[in-house]
Amino acid sequence: MTQSADQSAALTPMLRQHAAVKAKYPDHIVFFRMGDFYEMFGEDAVRGAQILGITLTRRPHGKDGEIPLAGVPHHQAERYLARLVEAGQRVVVCEQMEDPRQAKGLVQRDVVEIITPGTVLNPGALDETQTPALAALSGPDGDGQFALAWAEATNGRFAVDRFGPEALAEWLATQTPSEIIVADDADARLGQLVDGHAAVTRWPAWRFEFGEAERALKAHFHVHELEGVAPPETASDRVAIAAAGALLSYLKETKRAPLAHIARLTALRTRDTITLDPQSALHLDVIGRPHSDRPNLAGVLDHCHTSMGRRLLRERLTHPLVDKVAIERRLDEIQALVADRGLLANLRETLKGIFDVERFVGRLGAERIGPRDLIGLREALGRWPRLAELTGRTPLSSPDDPDAAALAAIHTRLAAALVDDPPPGIKEGGIFRRGYSPELDALYSGAADARAWIAGLQARLRAETGIGSLKVGYNKVFNYYIEVSRAQATNVPAAWIRKQTLVNGERYITAELKEKEETVLRADERAAQIEEQLFIALRDELAGQIRVLAQLASSLARLDVAGSLAQVALARGYSRPRLTEDRTLEIRGGRHPVLETINPAGGFVPNDTVFSDEQGWLQLLTGPNMAGKSTYLRQVGLLVLMAQAVDELTRLRTDSMTPIEALNKLDELTRRLRGD
């Protein structure tokens, strides 16, 4: 809803407040907090109601007519926000910044968050297995190279790399970021590269200027030079710094938070893994298509108990390792669990239902956590000693595991601070245990004494006045009152003060009741302020421990994946692959890992595969349609991928073909045989 000066003057004060926000964000839907609802007005209401399937109404504004209106309950906002973002919308959340009961005049409101497809953090708006990604592009430089910065706000990943035009187009097509930002005066060649992507955001060109971008990065990392927090080849790369700095400034603008979980800038592409592009992953049934129940490898292998584990498993399947030592280390973890079923059972039972610490870390960095998040974290921290005890002196123990003493200290702090069942928000009170804050305890004690006095007042007054129907009550408008029927009004003591007249009675207050009421209300108001301050202080304290919490999330996910794969290996009779340095790929009694799960028992016949210098590296498959040629090709690819022995994939290529090209070639052959 955009307004001219004359139109704005005709609006109510509240609608003028909304119009001022909308003027700053004309292309966004404004979620405007009004009491227990988030309201949308004007064009936002029409668009939002259509997407969300909610009722569109109208309300008067000024002298000239009505304005469209649509709203959603504030406690259900996350699921509505999820649907808006899924539809490609950008949403501005405008929150009440003061308690309406305490406000003098119009309630002050301000923008607290901007939600876009690439910056979603709200738990209710995220698929537990997916990680939204935000990309920023800059360039080209004098050599025709572009820079791509990449951020995942939910886990703090922040990376940058350089690409030629063709490689950049391939990356964007295969990695599918949720949102891409480019300068509003971007080079035409860059515009062509991003053309067709669903969510492209034009960001002011000055944000991409080298000096501004460098300042943004240095300020975030609290450094004078970038050498210590960025890849060596990036620290002086002007186009890379431009992309990374612009992306970081966009995240800070949308999240309105320090983003403490983004702790360093890394290289986007490394030599440790290769990337299996989404199309190949889909054609080989490595992962499933959205909203499809077609069986896939990820579904077969996923017996994880945590969302962190599910995401890590998919990450490993689409970014398999190329280092033999690292592969063997992972296989050692699985082998240790396969060999000790008691250990496996205890590990999996301890991990069952554990809190999503990784997503918590992202929200902590963006200052978007609530009291119940801390209860989930406390419970997860309480399980770590048992997990450390189980995995100690086994291949499952890792140097990258978090510091046990640091985790114990955080757990002790949270155990002492929080009640077991706190409210969802920080303004509602009742978050902290007695004994945590002497000032808070004194307020609660005074309020409790006053409430106890009020609770006994009704019986005392009935006895003193002889009015058996007398009631002592409370409501949010008039607070505490003494209610007497009209027939008994003549028996009311002269010292009582009339507060409200009803159809069938009168309401009064006494000087002593007023005093106790003020004690309760002042205590509640002050306690709510103190609790909010204490929670923010505790949140900031945890933000200082964000690195060890991120390590905890990583270790929990790793153990969950190891347990899931060991469980599957035992259930399906999988064996450990043997990695060699010679030019041989040998599979004996191989089975298609996906098809055998949907065929009747014994319906899939195991088969052998041998590629070597002696047997040959080019073998021809022939046979009629539906004979199983594509099944055989997929089986080989999936078994190699399951082994994480991606370095062995070089046996399937010529000297001029990269590993990823070899797997893509296998996918191409599969599709040709199927007639796709």
XYZ file of C-alpha atoms in Angstrom:
676
model
C 0.000 0.000 0.000
C 1.763 3.143 -1.201
C 0.179 6.507 -0.531
C 0.580 10.046 -1.777
C 1.074 12.801 0.812
C -2.629 13.742 0.626
C -3.755 10.130 0.918
C -1.402 9.502 3.843
C -2.771 12.520 5.705
C -6.277 11.034 5.405
C -5.240 7.771 7.082
C -5.567 6.923 10.740
C -2.326 7.244 12.784
C -1.887 3.463 12.802
C -2.303 3.194 9.021
C 0.143 6.078 8.546
C 2.600 4.070 10.629
C 2.056 1.096 8.323
C 2.343 3.251 5.212
C 5.753 4.527 6.351
C 7.042 0.947 6.605
C 5.506 -0.032 3.267
C 7.144 2.959 1.566
C 10.567 1.580 2.549
C 9.739 -1.929 1.312
C 7.322 -1.504 -1.611
C 8.058 -4.958 -3.086
C 7.612 -6.858 0.190
C 4.534 -8.071 2.035
C 4.385 -6.312 5.410
C 3.339 -8.434 8.405
C 2.131 -5.670 10.740
C 1.640 -6.733 14.374
C -1.636 -5.614 15.918
C -2.327 -7.303 19.244
C -2.713 -11.033 18.712
C -2.582 -10.819 14.905
C -0.236 -9.955 12.075
C -2.249 -7.861 9.644
C -1.707 -7.168 5.937
C -3.221 -4.108 4.287
C -4.019 -3.000 0.751
C -2.300 -4.860 -2.083
C -0.424 -6.985 0.460
C -3.725 -8.215 1.871
C -5.086 -9.118 -1.564
C -1.932 -10.979 -2.549
C -1.436 -12.597 0.852
C -5.033 -13.773 1.148
C -4.851 -15.384 -2.282
C -1.592 -17.245 -1.499
C -2.577 -18.261 2.020
C -6.220 -19.051 1.349
C -7.461 -16.800 4.153
C -10.391 -14.399 4.340
C -10.004 -10.974 2.749
C -12.001 -8.257 4.501
C -12.072 -4.458 4.406
C -11.847 -1.728 7.017
C -12.662 2.001 6.880
C -9.809 4.470 6.439
C -10.371 8.184 6.579
C -13.300 9.689 4.691
C -12.729 8.130 1.313
C -13.613 4.487 1.660
C -12.186 1.171 2.769
C -8.914 -0.672 2.547
C -8.413 -4.445 2.024
C -7.381 -6.290 5.189
C -6.220 -9.860 5.944
C -4.576 -11.255 9.069
C -3.188 -14.361 10.722
C -2.859 -15.222 14.448
C 0.607 -14.333 15.752
C 1.128 -17.775 17.305
C 0.593 -19.408 13.888
C 2.684 -16.920 11.933
C 5.536 -19.327 11.117
C 3.452 -21.657 8.986
C 1.930 -18.741 7.076
C 5.351 -17.202 6.553
C 6.561 -20.554 5.210
C 3.829 -20.565 2.564
C 4.548 -16.988 1.522
C 8.281 -17.653 1.137
C 7.599 -20.909 -0.702
C 5.515 -18.838 -3.128
C 8.569 -16.616 -3.727
C 7.434 -13.672 -1.607
C 9.618 -11.495 0.611
C 8.073 -10.573 3.953
C 8.804 -7.691 6.330
C 7.913 -8.452 9.955
C 6.935 -5.256 11.768
C 6.647 -5.911 15.504
C 5.163 -4.016 18.460
C 8.137 -2.625 20.370
C 6.235 -1.896 23.588
C 3.432 -3.410 25.636
C 0.152 -1.946 24.338
C -1.120 -1.823 27.930
C 1.750 0.468 28.891
C 1.912 2.540 25.711
C 1.046 6.221 25.881
C -0.712 6.826 22.594
C 0.101 4.904 19.426
C 2.056 1.695 20.032
C 5.585 1.984 18.669
C 6.425 -0.563 15.948
C 9.584 -1.349 14.025
C 10.898 -3.809 11.463
C 12.605 -6.687 13.279
C 13.239 -9.073 10.391
C 13.004 -9.408 6.620
C 12.337 -12.955 5.457
C 13.379 -13.956 1.945
C 13.773 -17.363 0.247
C 17.505 -17.460 1.006
C 17.421 -16.149 4.577
C 14.718 -18.239 6.261
C 15.500 -19.208 9.871
C 12.048 -19.833 11.355
C 11.761 -23.528 12.326
C 8.188 -23.751 11.082
C 9.216 -22.468 7.655
C 12.029 -24.979 7.059
C 12.049 -28.534 5.770
C 14.165 -30.485 8.253
C 16.259 -32.066 5.464
C 16.842 -28.938 3.361
C 19.241 -26.039 3.842
C 18.268 -22.723 2.203
C 21.226 -21.091 0.462
C 21.850 -17.472 -0.494
C 24.251 -16.611 -3.336
C 25.755 -13.263 -4.370
C 27.451 -12.661 -7.712
C 29.905 -9.992 -8.799
C 32.120 -9.359 -11.799
C 33.344 -9.911 -14.359
C 36.943 -8.890 -13.738
C 39.504 -8.116 -16.425
C 39.892 -11.819 -17.194
C 36.163 -12.393 -17.594
C 35.929 -14.214 -14.254
C 32.968 -13.915 -11.896
C 32.880 -14.339 -8.115
C 30.170 -16.268 -6.292
C 29.664 -15.954 -2.536
C 27.523 -18.537 -0.785
C 25.878 -18.482 2.648
C 23.671 -20.870 4.590
C 22.182 -18.816 7.403
C 20.871 -21.868 9.263
C 24.341 -23.325 9.887
C 26.769 -20.419 9.390
C 28.491 -21.677 6.248
C 30.029 -18.722 4.358
C 32.172 -19.335 1.279
C 33.355 -17.725 -1.947
C 34.929 -18.826 -5.227
C 35.704 -17.648 -8.763
C 34.136 -19.055 -11.923
C 34.319 -18.620 -15.651
C 30.965 -17.921 -17.332
C 30.290 -21.538 -18.334
C 31.336 -22.992 -14.984
C 29.217 -20.400 -13.138
C 26.161 -21.207 -15.254
C 26.643 -24.918 -14.514
C 27.069 -24.303 -10.798
C 23.915 -22.182 -10.555
C 21.954 -24.735 -12.575
C 23.067 -27.682 -10.468
C 23.329 -26.261 -6.945
C 20.096 -24.231 -7.131
C 20.496 -21.507 -4.459
C 17.232 -20.410 -2.865
C 17.969 -16.763 -3.682
C 20.572 -14.875 -5.728
C 21.552 -11.254 -5.157
C 23.245 -9.111 -7.790
C 23.997 -5.408 -8.080
C 21.171 -3.290 -9.450
C 23.539 -2.179 -12.223
C 24.972 -5.663 -12.835
C 26.839 -6.407 -16.055
C 24.534 -7.673 -18.826
C 26.451 -10.964 -18.946
C 25.715 -11.501 -15.267
C 22.079 -10.717 -15.865
C 21.932 -13.419 -18.521
C 23.457 -15.957 -16.133
C 20.822 -15.382 -13.445
C 17.919 -14.993 -15.850
C 15.277 -17.622 -15.176
C 16.101 -18.190 -11.512
C 12.995 -17.901 -9.346
C 14.341 -15.523 -6.673
C 16.780 -12.875 -7.906
C 17.198 -9.783 -5.723
C 18.713 -6.539 -6.990
C 20.884 -5.013 -4.257
C 22.326 -1.457 -4.390
C 25.497 -1.326 -6.473
C 27.419 0.547 -3.780
C 27.139 -2.549 -1.575
C 29.287 -4.367 -4.155
C 31.988 -1.692 -4.228
C 35.291 -3.133 -3.032
C 35.855 -0.613 -0.233
C 32.345 -0.965 1.186
C 32.398 -4.774 0.937
C 35.818 -4.997 2.572
C 34.654 -2.754 5.439
C 31.595 -4.942 5.966
C 33.721 -8.092 6.208
C 36.332 -6.553 8.508
C 33.660 -5.130 10.813
C 31.880 -8.486 11.050
C 35.026 -10.505 11.757
C 36.517 -7.773 14.002
C 39.827 -7.728 12.113
C 42.041 -5.120 10.475
C 43.068 -7.461 7.665
C 41.189 -10.349 6.053
C 44.133 -12.750 5.722
C 43.315 -14.603 8.929
C 39.605 -15.152 8.285
C 39.429 -15.653 4.510
C 41.136 -18.045 2.063
C 44.593 -16.693 1.109
C 43.629 -16.363 -2.545
C 40.520 -14.350 -1.597
C 41.888 -11.745 0.808
C 43.098 -9.475 -2.026
C 40.646 -10.600 -4.727
C 38.485 -7.572 -5.464
C 35.562 -9.363 -7.152
C 35.497 -12.094 -4.480
C 35.518 -9.528 -1.678
C 32.769 -7.594 -3.462
C 30.490 -10.651 -3.629
C 31.205 -11.794 -0.060
C 30.832 -8.334 1.484
C 27.592 -7.620 -0.376
C 26.145 -10.978 0.690
C 27.061 -10.375 4.329
C 25.525 -6.898 4.308
C 22.326 -8.369 2.813
C 22.131 -10.978 5.563
C 22.647 -8.339 8.243
C 19.995 -6.116 6.687
C 17.433 -8.913 6.584
C 18.179 -10.532 9.937
C 18.903 -7.326 11.907
C 21.323 -9.322 14.061
C 25.110 -9.788 14.562
C 25.164 -13.306 12.960
C 27.819 -14.537 15.386
C 27.590 -18.068 13.978
C 29.202 -16.912 10.724
C 32.745 -17.197 11.997
C 34.926 -17.376 8.871
C 34.982 -17.173 5.095
C 36.054 -20.369 3.341
C 36.624 -21.590 -0.209
C 33.408 -22.746 -1.868
C 35.033 -25.608 -3.766
C 37.609 -27.846 -2.130
C 39.643 -30.844 -3.213
C 38.207 -32.977 -0.405
C 34.924 -33.723 -2.173
C 33.292 -33.659 -5.555
C 29.805 -32.385 -6.179
C 27.163 -34.674 -7.597
C 24.835 -32.311 -9.402
C 21.111 -32.522 -8.563
C 20.087 -33.823 -11.980
C 22.488 -36.755 -11.796
C 21.466 -37.367 -8.204
C 17.821 -37.535 -9.275
C 18.387 -39.742 -12.334
C 20.497 -42.171 -10.319
C 17.890 -42.165 -7.525
C 20.410 -40.846 -5.011
C 17.881 -38.361 -3.665
C 14.153 -38.040 -4.196
C 12.236 -35.501 -6.190
C 10.152 -33.015 -4.184
C 6.702 -34.374 -3.266
C 7.509 -37.761 -4.840
C 7.301 -41.152 -3.124
C 9.675 -42.799 -5.605
C 12.259 -44.865 -3.642
C 15.792 -43.462 -3.535
C 19.166 -44.184 -1.955
C 18.870 -41.455 0.679
C 15.584 -42.954 1.827
C 17.083 -46.454 2.014
C 20.070 -45.310 4.089
C 18.253 -42.783 6.270
C 17.497 -44.363 9.622
C 18.735 -41.238 11.409
C 17.161 -40.122 14.673
C 17.939 -36.392 14.239
C 17.306 -33.718 11.635
C 21.022 -32.881 11.795
C 21.890 -36.441 10.794
C 19.410 -36.465 7.908
C 20.884 -33.301 6.440
C 24.451 -34.563 6.850
C 23.620 -37.888 5.184
C 22.255 -36.096 2.128
C 25.267 -33.794 2.097
C 27.611 -36.798 2.070
C 25.704 -38.531 -0.706
C 25.776 -35.479 -2.975
C 29.328 -34.389 -2.003
C 31.248 -37.681 -1.632
C 34.850 -37.775 -0.461
C 37.890 -38.219 -2.677
C 40.479 -38.748 0.055
C 41.151 -42.406 0.878
C 42.223 -41.694 4.468
C 39.040 -39.728 5.177
C 36.893 -42.422 3.580
C 38.542 -45.123 5.695
C 37.969 -43.028 8.817
C 34.237 -42.935 8.143
C 34.177 -46.655 7.367
C 35.990 -47.311 10.663
C 33.168 -45.557 12.519
C 30.541 -47.744 10.872
C 32.622 -50.897 11.391
C 32.950 -50.199 15.117
C 29.164 -50.071 15.453
C 28.550 -53.110 13.259
C 30.984 -55.099 15.408
C 29.371 -54.023 18.709
C 25.586 -54.169 18.562
C 25.256 -53.127 22.189
C 27.195 -49.962 21.470
C 25.035 -49.330 18.399
C 21.789 -49.795 20.321
C 22.899 -47.507 23.171
C 24.166 -44.848 20.772
C 20.954 -44.769 18.778
C 18.752 -44.756 21.872
C 20.708 -41.801 23.307
C 20.370 -39.850 20.060
C 16.663 -40.523 19.628
C 14.614 -37.343 19.427
C 17.505 -35.045 20.289
C 17.128 -31.296 19.731
C 18.275 -29.759 16.409
C 21.367 -28.002 17.778
C 22.591 -26.997 14.311
C 19.472 -24.980 13.530
C 19.570 -23.579 17.065
C 23.085 -22.245 16.443
C 21.825 -20.433 13.345
C 18.969 -18.844 15.240
C 21.259 -17.981 18.157
C 23.586 -16.128 15.786
C 20.589 -14.207 14.470
C 19.161 -13.617 17.974
C 15.989 -15.545 17.136
C 15.776 -18.010 20.020
C 13.150 -18.372 22.739
C 13.037 -19.948 26.205
C 11.870 -23.324 24.898
C 14.852 -23.471 22.543
C 17.096 -23.316 25.599
C 15.221 -26.236 27.155
C 15.916 -28.263 24.003
C 19.575 -27.280 24.111
C 19.794 -28.119 27.822
C 18.393 -31.579 27.167
C 20.859 -32.160 24.292
C 23.773 -31.023 26.456
C 22.654 -33.442 29.134
C 23.006 -36.348 26.714
C 26.532 -35.528 25.540
C 28.372 -37.064 28.552
C 26.660 -40.393 27.845
C 27.570 -40.184 24.150
C 31.173 -39.297 24.987
C 31.335 -42.240 27.379
C 29.975 -44.634 24.740
C 32.283 -43.478 21.947
C 35.460 -42.899 23.943
C 38.414 -45.067 22.867
C 36.561 -46.143 19.722
C 36.920 -44.883 16.137
C 33.772 -42.849 16.821
C 35.721 -40.451 19.051
C 37.032 -37.472 17.079
C 39.512 -34.638 17.734
C 36.795 -32.330 16.418
C 34.386 -33.261 19.220
C 33.426 -30.338 21.490
C 35.181 -29.586 24.754
C 33.322 -31.599 27.415
C 34.076 -29.123 30.216
C 32.685 -26.217 28.207
C 29.492 -28.128 27.444
C 29.118 -29.154 31.093
C 29.435 -25.526 32.177
C 26.724 -24.441 29.740
C 24.467 -27.275 30.890
C 24.946 -26.333 34.550
C 24.156 -22.715 33.754
C 20.937 -23.575 31.907
C 19.872 -26.085 34.558
C 20.210 -23.435 37.265
C 18.516 -20.725 35.207
C 15.425 -22.138 33.528
C 12.192 -23.658 34.763
C 11.275 -26.964 33.141
C 8.286 -25.635 31.210
C 8.869 -21.984 30.256
C 6.563 -19.952 27.994
C 7.383 -19.692 24.258
C 8.153 -15.947 24.359
C 10.439 -13.796 26.463
C 7.838 -11.150 27.376
C 5.451 -13.503 29.153
C 7.410 -14.091 32.368
C 7.876 -17.332 34.256
C 11.169 -18.257 32.544
C 13.641 -18.412 35.436
C 13.913 -20.597 38.512
C 13.732 -19.193 42.018
C 17.232 -18.509 43.275
C 18.572 -17.370 39.900
C 17.967 -13.656 40.531
C 17.499 -12.221 44.057
C 15.718 -9.159 42.665
C 13.315 -11.329 40.691
C 12.722 -13.556 43.712
C 11.852 -10.524 45.852
C 9.330 -9.333 43.281
C 7.759 -12.766 42.959
C 7.621 -13.128 46.742
C 5.937 -9.735 47.208
C 3.446 -10.452 44.435
C 2.730 -13.915 45.850
C 2.005 -12.452 49.296
C -0.316 -9.850 47.767
C -2.124 -12.477 45.696
C -2.521 -14.689 48.756
C -4.083 -11.744 50.624
C -6.445 -11.101 47.681
C -7.315 -14.810 47.448
C -8.579 -14.737 51.033
C -10.360 -11.408 50.713
C -13.685 -12.768 49.458
C -14.248 -15.006 52.468
C -13.257 -12.238 54.884
C -15.556 -9.646 53.298
C -18.498 -12.029 53.208
C -18.035 -12.631 56.916
C -17.629 -8.913 57.731
C -20.555 -7.612 55.618
C -22.910 -10.580 55.730
C -23.237 -10.389 51.903
C -23.056 -14.064 50.981
C -23.122 -13.466 47.211
C -20.178 -11.021 47.253
C -17.402 -11.894 44.785
C -13.811 -10.735 44.357
C -12.740 -10.891 40.680
C -10.264 -9.654 38.102
C -10.194 -8.667 34.445
C -7.591 -7.028 32.216
C -9.561 -3.788 31.855
C -10.540 -3.014 35.468
C -8.052 -5.241 37.322
C -9.257 -6.404 40.781
C -12.760 -5.567 42.028
C -15.410 -6.480 44.609
C -18.759 -7.268 42.989
C -22.064 -6.943 44.847
C -25.589 -7.482 43.486
C -27.830 -4.421 43.169
C -30.109 -5.773 45.891
C -27.184 -5.851 48.363
C -25.761 -2.446 47.443
C -27.250 -0.815 50.539
C -25.123 -3.104 52.733
C -21.827 -1.953 51.219
C -19.548 -0.120 53.721
C -19.220 3.612 53.126
C -15.426 3.371 52.766
C -15.695 1.275 49.613
C -15.118 3.130 46.324
C -17.489 2.483 43.400
C -15.495 1.317 40.342
C -18.087 0.148 37.783
C -21.847 -0.084 37.461
C -23.346 -3.233 35.939
C -26.894 -4.109 34.892
C -27.425 -6.295 37.930
C -24.850 -5.015 40.340
C -21.998 -2.743 41.321
C -18.243 -3.206 41.465
C -16.084 -1.600 44.160
C -12.523 -1.357 45.366
C -11.054 -0.600 48.783
C -7.912 1.338 49.606
C -6.262 -1.845 50.878
C -7.271 -3.861 47.784
C -5.955 -1.045 45.575
C -2.636 -1.172 47.428
C -2.344 -4.924 46.976
C -3.377 -4.600 43.328
C -0.623 -2.065 42.684
C 1.865 -4.349 44.413
C 0.905 -7.223 42.095
C 0.813 -5.129 38.908
C 4.069 -3.293 39.632
C 5.747 -6.586 40.507
C 4.459 -8.286 37.351
C 5.552 -5.400 35.129
C 8.982 -5.108 36.717
C 9.453 -8.892 36.792
C 8.644 -9.107 33.073
C 11.261 -6.413 32.369
C 13.878 -8.176 34.484
C 13.138 -11.565 32.917
C 13.533 -10.128 29.432
C 16.853 -8.533 30.427
C 18.061 -11.762 32.053
C 17.101 -13.796 28.994
C 18.917 -11.457 26.623
C 21.994 -11.590 28.857
C 21.842 -15.402 28.880
C 21.389 -15.459 25.108
C 24.416 -13.208 24.638
C 26.410 -15.418 26.995
C 25.554 -18.446 24.852
C 26.496 -16.535 21.705
C 30.002 -16.325 23.166
C 30.025 -20.146 23.177
C 28.680 -20.501 19.646
C 31.785 -22.291 18.368
C 31.577 -25.131 20.911
C 27.827 -25.442 20.282
C 28.487 -25.714 16.537
C 31.012 -28.470 17.287
C 28.366 -30.242 19.349
C 25.918 -30.086 16.438
C 28.543 -31.458 14.057
C 29.432 -34.359 16.364
C 25.795 -35.261 16.991
C 25.104 -35.332 13.256
C 28.213 -37.439 12.550
C 27.329 -40.010 15.218
C 23.742 -40.171 13.997
C 24.832 -40.859 10.402
C 27.299 -43.526 11.534
C 24.577 -45.196 13.589
C 22.095 -45.052 10.717
C 24.527 -46.585 8.210
C 25.575 -49.306 10.669
C 21.924 -50.166 11.286
C 21.277 -50.449 7.547
C 24.468 -52.485 7.008
C 23.342 -55.035 9.602
C 19.755 -55.161 8.367
C 20.639 -55.553 4.686
C 23.850 -57.528 4.950
C 26.132 -54.856 3.473
C 29.895 -55.424 3.612
C 32.728 -52.957 4.020
C 34.383 -51.942 0.742
C 38.126 -52.442 0.347
C 39.874 -49.447 -1.169
C 42.982 -50.116 -3.215
C 45.498 -48.049 -5.135
C 45.422 -50.228 -8.263
C 43.214 -49.700 -11.301
C 40.435 -52.094 -10.350
C 36.734 -51.843 -9.618
C 35.440 -55.231 -8.505
C 31.968 -55.925 -7.129
C 31.016 -59.483 -6.155
C 27.408 -60.362 -5.441
C 26.333 -56.778 -6.025
C 22.724 -55.747 -5.383
C 20.873 -52.625 -6.389
C 20.402 -50.894 -2.981
C 17.100 -49.232 -3.917
C 15.357 -51.863 -6.050
C 15.999 -54.683 -3.617
C 14.046 -52.825 -0.947
C 10.875 -52.785 -3.073
C 11.186 -56.207 -4.734
C 9.872 -59.312 -2.966
C 12.468 -61.162 -0.902
C 14.832 -62.964 -3.265
C 13.435 -61.087 -6.262
C 16.702 -59.338 -7.054
C 19.508 -61.585 -8.316
C 22.999 -60.495 -7.146
C 25.538 -59.945 -9.908
C 29.244 -59.254 -10.399
C 31.074 -56.325 -11.948
C 34.772 -56.150 -12.793
C 36.553 -53.256 -14.438
C 40.353 -53.455 -14.619
C 43.287 -53.150 -16.958
C 42.974 -56.881 -17.660
C 39.186 -57.033 -18.016
C 38.932 -53.737 -19.868
C 37.478 -50.336 -19.068
C 34.942 -50.232 -21.868
C 32.269 -52.914 -21.698
C 29.171 -53.183 -23.862
C 25.746 -54.012 -22.425
C 23.200 -55.424 -24.867
C 19.732 -56.860 -24.551
C 16.080 -56.108 -25.275
C 14.059 -53.329 -23.680
C 13.295 -53.897 -19.989
C 16.182 -56.372 -19.709
C 17.789 -54.442 -16.847
C 20.612 -52.559 -18.575
C 19.879 -49.218 -16.912
C 19.335 -50.994 -13.576
C 22.803 -52.490 -13.844
C 24.366 -49.130 -14.682
C 22.647 -47.429 -11.773
C 23.613 -50.238 -9.425
C 27.304 -49.766 -10.177
C 27.086 -46.019 -9.688
C 25.153 -46.284 -6.417
C 27.443 -48.931 -4.929
C 30.519 -46.853 -5.705
C 28.812 -43.843 -4.188
C 27.753 -45.770 -1.068
C 31.317 -46.823 -0.491
C 32.298 -43.152 -0.529
C 35.201 -44.398 -2.672
C 34.836 -41.620 -5.174
C 38.556 -41.736 -5.874
C 37.883 -45.186 -7.337
C 35.597 -43.493 -9.840
C 38.696 -42.414 -11.734
C 38.883 -46.002 -12.995
C 35.803 -45.232 -15.096
C 37.293 -42.292 -16.946
C 39.869 -41.368 -19.487
C 42.771 -39.128 -18.528
C 40.883 -36.116 -19.885
C 37.689 -36.783 -17.891
C 37.155 -35.543 -14.332
C 35.499 -37.729 -11.666
C 32.266 -35.776 -11.755
C 32.195 -35.974 -15.540
C 32.526 -39.741 -15.270
C 29.518 -40.051 -12.953
C 27.529 -37.671 -15.136
C 28.499 -39.830 -18.143
C 27.157 -42.851 -16.327
C 23.928 -40.946 -15.725
C 23.752 -39.994 -19.407
C 24.154 -43.629 -20.468
C 21.409 -44.628 -18.038
C 18.980 -42.114 -19.479
C 19.793 -43.095 -23.067
C 19.161 -46.762 -22.322
C 15.847 -45.840 -20.693
C 14.938 -43.731 -23.704
C 14.639 -40.503 -21.655
